[in-house]
Amino acid sequence: QVKLVESGGGLVQPGGSLRLSCAASADSGSIPTINSMDWYRQGSEEYREMVASISSRRTIYADSVKGRFTISRDNSKKTVYLQMNDLKPEDSDVYYCLFQTDWENYWGQGTQVTVSS
């Protein structure tokens, strides 16, 4: 069973920065090849908004975070990062990581980001 553990959320003032991390581990066996590592935020009860996505072929960002957020990955550590700069109150949300493999998708448990003065 693959488990994703997120860290790095918290409270920050507007204009500040945070760095989120999401690392994969397996209770037994190996971790399958990860095709894409993504960050989402909850948005609404029904819909999670894709914030950023990285794969071997491309990196994409939501328009709302372009120029402020940077996604990166360390394949050897099975970890994805989200560097968030110039944070705004509207960035406040629960952030989730998603790892996509050929057979299954794995979600992290979520980490709260609050941007407030």
PDB file of C-alpha atoms in Angstrom:
ATOM      1  CA  GLN A   1       0.000   0.000   0.000  1.00  0.00           C
ATOM      2  CA  VAL A   2       1.444   3.353  -1.042  1.00  0.00           C
ATOM      3  CA  LYS A   3       1.083   6.214   1.394  1.00  0.00           C
ATOM      4  CA  LEU A   4       1.667   9.899   0.750  1.00  0.00           C
ATOM      5  CA  VAL A   5       2.703  12.148   3.607  1.00  0.00           C
ATOM      6  CA  GLU A   6       2.446  15.898   3.227  1.00  0.00           C
ATOM      7  CA  SER A   7       4.135  18.590   5.253  1.00  0.00           C
ATOM      8  CA  GLY A   8       4.857  22.300   5.184  1.00  0.00           C
ATOM      9  CA  GLY A   9       1.467  23.905   5.579  1.00  0.00           C
ATOM     10  CA  GLY A  10       0.730  26.595   8.133  1.00  0.00           C
ATOM     11  CA  LEU A  11      -0.169  30.212   8.742  1.00  0.00           C
ATOM     12  CA  VAL A  12       1.609  32.943   6.819  1.00  0.00           C
ATOM     13  CA  GLN A  13       1.043  36.638   6.227  1.00  0.00           C
ATOM     14  CA  PRO A  14       0.104  37.957   2.785  1.00  0.00           C
ATOM     15  CA  GLY A  15       3.217  38.228   0.631  1.00  0.00           C
ATOM     16  CA  GLY A  16       4.922  35.442   2.539  1.00  0.00           C
ATOM     17  CA  SER A  17       6.162  32.055   1.399  1.00  0.00           C
ATOM     18  CA  LEU A  18       5.637  28.411   2.233  1.00  0.00           C
ATOM     19  CA  ARG A  19       7.095  25.206   0.859  1.00  0.00           C
ATOM     20  CA  LEU A  20       4.956  22.089   0.760  1.00  0.00           C
ATOM     21  CA  SER A  21       6.408  18.590   0.505  1.00  0.00           C
ATOM     22  CA  CYS A  22       4.795  15.272  -0.305  1.00  0.00           C
ATOM     23  CA  ALA A  23       6.710  12.016   0.019  1.00  0.00           C
ATOM     24  CA  ALA A  24       5.639   8.514  -0.985  1.00  0.00           C
ATOM     25  CA  SER A  25       6.334   5.387   1.005  1.00  0.00           C
ATOM     26  CA  ALA A  26       5.219   1.779   0.757  1.00  0.00           C
ATOM     27  CA  ASP A  27       4.414  -0.552   3.643  1.00  0.00           C
ATOM     28  CA  SER A  28       5.615  -3.493   1.589  1.00  0.00           C
ATOM     29  CA  GLY A  29       6.937  -3.985  -1.878  1.00  0.00           C
ATOM     30  CA  SER A  30       8.099  -1.207  -4.113  1.00  0.00           C
ATOM     31  CA  ILE A  31       6.516   2.045  -5.209  1.00  0.00           C
ATOM     32  CA  PRO A  32       5.303   1.838  -8.808  1.00  0.00           C
ATOM     33  CA  THR A  33       6.549   4.224 -11.442  1.00  0.00           C
ATOM     34  CA  ILE A  34       5.015   7.628 -10.840  1.00  0.00           C
ATOM     35  CA  ASN A  35       3.957   9.262 -14.070  1.00  0.00           C
ATOM     36  CA  SER A  36       2.742  12.550 -12.715  1.00  0.00           C
ATOM     37  CA  MET A  37       2.996  14.388  -9.409  1.00  0.00           C
ATOM     38  CA  ASP A  38       0.355  17.027  -8.839  1.00  0.00           C
ATOM     39  CA  TRP A  39      -0.825  19.528  -6.276  1.00  0.00           C
ATOM     40  CA  TYR A  40      -4.514  20.298  -5.824  1.00  0.00           C
ATOM     41  CA  ARG A  41      -6.434  22.479  -3.436  1.00  0.00           C
ATOM     42  CA  GLN A  42      -9.942  21.876  -2.226  1.00  0.00           C
ATOM     43  CA  GLY A  43     -11.654  24.866  -3.778  1.00  0.00           C
ATOM     44  CA  SER A  44     -15.222  23.811  -3.119  1.00  0.00           C
ATOM     45  CA  GLU A  45     -16.891  20.799  -1.521  1.00  0.00           C
ATOM     46  CA  GLU A  46     -17.460  19.210  -4.916  1.00  0.00           C
ATOM     47  CA  TYR A  47     -14.370  20.186  -6.828  1.00  0.00           C
ATOM     48  CA  ARG A  48     -10.641  20.170  -6.224  1.00  0.00           C
ATOM     49  CA  GLU A  49      -8.678  22.670  -8.255  1.00  0.00           C
ATOM     50  CA  MET A  50      -5.431  21.568  -9.904  1.00  0.00           C
ATOM     51  CA  VAL A  51      -2.706  23.959  -8.825  1.00  0.00           C
ATOM     52  CA  ALA A  52       0.375  22.475 -10.492  1.00  0.00           C
ATOM     53  CA  SER A  53       1.461  19.274 -12.175  1.00  0.00           C
ATOM     54  CA  ILE A  54       4.847  17.874 -13.131  1.00  0.00           C
ATOM     55  CA  SER A  55       5.813  14.890 -15.233  1.00  0.00           C
ATOM     56  CA  SER A  56       8.780  13.934 -17.385  1.00  0.00           C
ATOM     57  CA  ARG A  57       7.131  15.681 -20.328  1.00  0.00           C
ATOM     58  CA  ARG A  58       5.717  18.913 -18.973  1.00  0.00           C
ATOM     59  CA  THR A  59       5.032  21.218 -16.072  1.00  0.00           C
ATOM     60  CA  ILE A  60       1.756  23.109 -15.879  1.00  0.00           C
ATOM     61  CA  TYR A  61       0.236  25.625 -13.504  1.00  0.00           C
ATOM     62  CA  ALA A  62      -3.170  27.058 -12.843  1.00  0.00           C
ATOM     63  CA  ASP A  63      -3.406  30.616 -14.139  1.00  0.00           C
ATOM     64  CA  SER A  64      -4.045  31.872 -10.616  1.00  0.00           C
ATOM     65  CA  VAL A  65      -0.609  30.748  -9.388  1.00  0.00           C
ATOM     66  CA  LYS A  66       1.621  31.258 -12.433  1.00  0.00           C
ATOM     67  CA  GLY A  67       4.719  33.258 -11.581  1.00  0.00           C
ATOM     68  CA  ARG A  68       4.238  32.717  -7.837  1.00  0.00           C
ATOM     69  CA  PHE A  69       4.306  28.939  -7.319  1.00  0.00           C
ATOM     70  CA  THR A  70       6.964  26.480  -8.459  1.00  0.00           C
ATOM     71  CA  ILE A  71       6.565  22.712  -8.519  1.00  0.00           C
ATOM     72  CA  SER A  72       9.563  20.398  -8.458  1.00  0.00           C
ATOM     73  CA  ARG A  73      10.228  16.715  -7.862  1.00  0.00           C
ATOM     74  CA  ASP A  74      12.980  14.466  -6.576  1.00  0.00           C
ATOM     75  CA  ASN A  75      12.451  11.093  -8.213  1.00  0.00           C
ATOM     76  CA  SER A  76      15.047   9.362  -6.057  1.00  0.00           C
ATOM     77  CA  LYS A  77      13.148  10.418  -2.924  1.00  0.00           C
ATOM     78  CA  LYS A  78       9.681   9.942  -4.476  1.00  0.00           C
ATOM     79  CA  THR A  79       8.931  13.471  -3.327  1.00  0.00           C
ATOM     80  CA  VAL A  80       7.242  16.468  -4.868  1.00  0.00           C
ATOM     81  CA  TYR A  81       7.537  20.046  -3.642  1.00  0.00           C
ATOM     82  CA  LEU A  82       5.483  23.184  -4.072  1.00  0.00           C
ATOM     83  CA  GLN A  83       7.265  26.453  -3.411  1.00  0.00           C
ATOM     84  CA  MET A  84       4.639  29.123  -2.865  1.00  0.00           C
ATOM     85  CA  ASN A  85       5.731  32.746  -2.941  1.00  0.00           C
ATOM     86  CA  ASP A  86       3.809  36.013  -2.705  1.00  0.00           C
ATOM     87  CA  LEU A  87       0.932  34.229  -1.048  1.00  0.00           C
ATOM     88  CA  LYS A  88      -2.493  35.840  -1.076  1.00  0.00           C
ATOM     89  CA  PRO A  89      -5.507  35.341   1.195  1.00  0.00           C
ATOM     90  CA  GLU A  90      -7.296  33.614  -1.676  1.00  0.00           C
ATOM     91  CA  ASP A  91      -4.588  30.923  -1.647  1.00  0.00           C
ATOM     92  CA  SER A  92      -5.890  29.773   1.741  1.00  0.00           C
ATOM     93  CA  ASP A  93      -7.126  26.219   1.397  1.00  0.00           C
ATOM     94  CA  VAL A  94      -6.352  22.584   2.068  1.00  0.00           C
ATOM     95  CA  TYR A  95      -3.666  21.408  -0.341  1.00  0.00           C
ATOM     96  CA  TYR A  96      -3.447  17.798  -1.513  1.00  0.00           C
ATOM     97  CA  CYS A  97      -0.789  15.978  -3.462  1.00  0.00           C
ATOM     98  CA  LEU A  98      -1.694  13.387  -6.075  1.00  0.00           C
ATOM     99  CA  PHE A  99       0.639  10.766  -7.539  1.00  0.00           C
ATOM    100  CA  GLN A 100      -0.585   9.118 -10.729  1.00  0.00           C
ATOM    101  CA  THR A 101       0.716   5.716 -11.801  1.00  0.00           C
ATOM    102  CA  ASP A 102      -0.287   3.355 -14.598  1.00  0.00           C
ATOM    103  CA  TRP A 103      -2.582   1.410 -12.280  1.00  0.00           C
ATOM    104  CA  GLU A 104      -3.755   3.669  -9.503  1.00  0.00           C
ATOM    105  CA  ASN A 105      -3.814   7.219  -8.208  1.00  0.00           C
ATOM    106  CA  TYR A 106      -2.742   8.101  -4.676  1.00  0.00           C
ATOM    107  CA  TRP A 107      -3.820  11.132  -2.658  1.00  0.00           C
ATOM    108  CA  GLY A 108      -2.156  12.717   0.333  1.00  0.00           C
ATOM    109  CA  GLN A 109      -4.101  13.512   3.494  1.00  0.00           C
ATOM    110  CA  GLY A 110      -4.081  17.255   2.904  1.00  0.00           C
ATOM    111  CA  THR A 111      -2.282  20.128   4.579  1.00  0.00           C
ATOM    112  CA  GLN A 112      -3.861  23.437   5.576  1.00  0.00           C
ATOM    113  CA  VAL A 113      -2.472  26.678   4.204  1.00  0.00           C
ATOM    114  CA  THR A 114      -3.810  29.883   5.726  1.00  0.00           C
ATOM    115  CA  VAL A 115      -2.802  33.293   4.458  1.00  0.00           C
ATOM    116  CA  SER A 116      -3.892  36.010   6.834  1.00  0.00           C
ATOM    117  CA  SER A 117      -2.598  39.115   8.558  1.00  0.00           C
TER     118      SER A 117
END
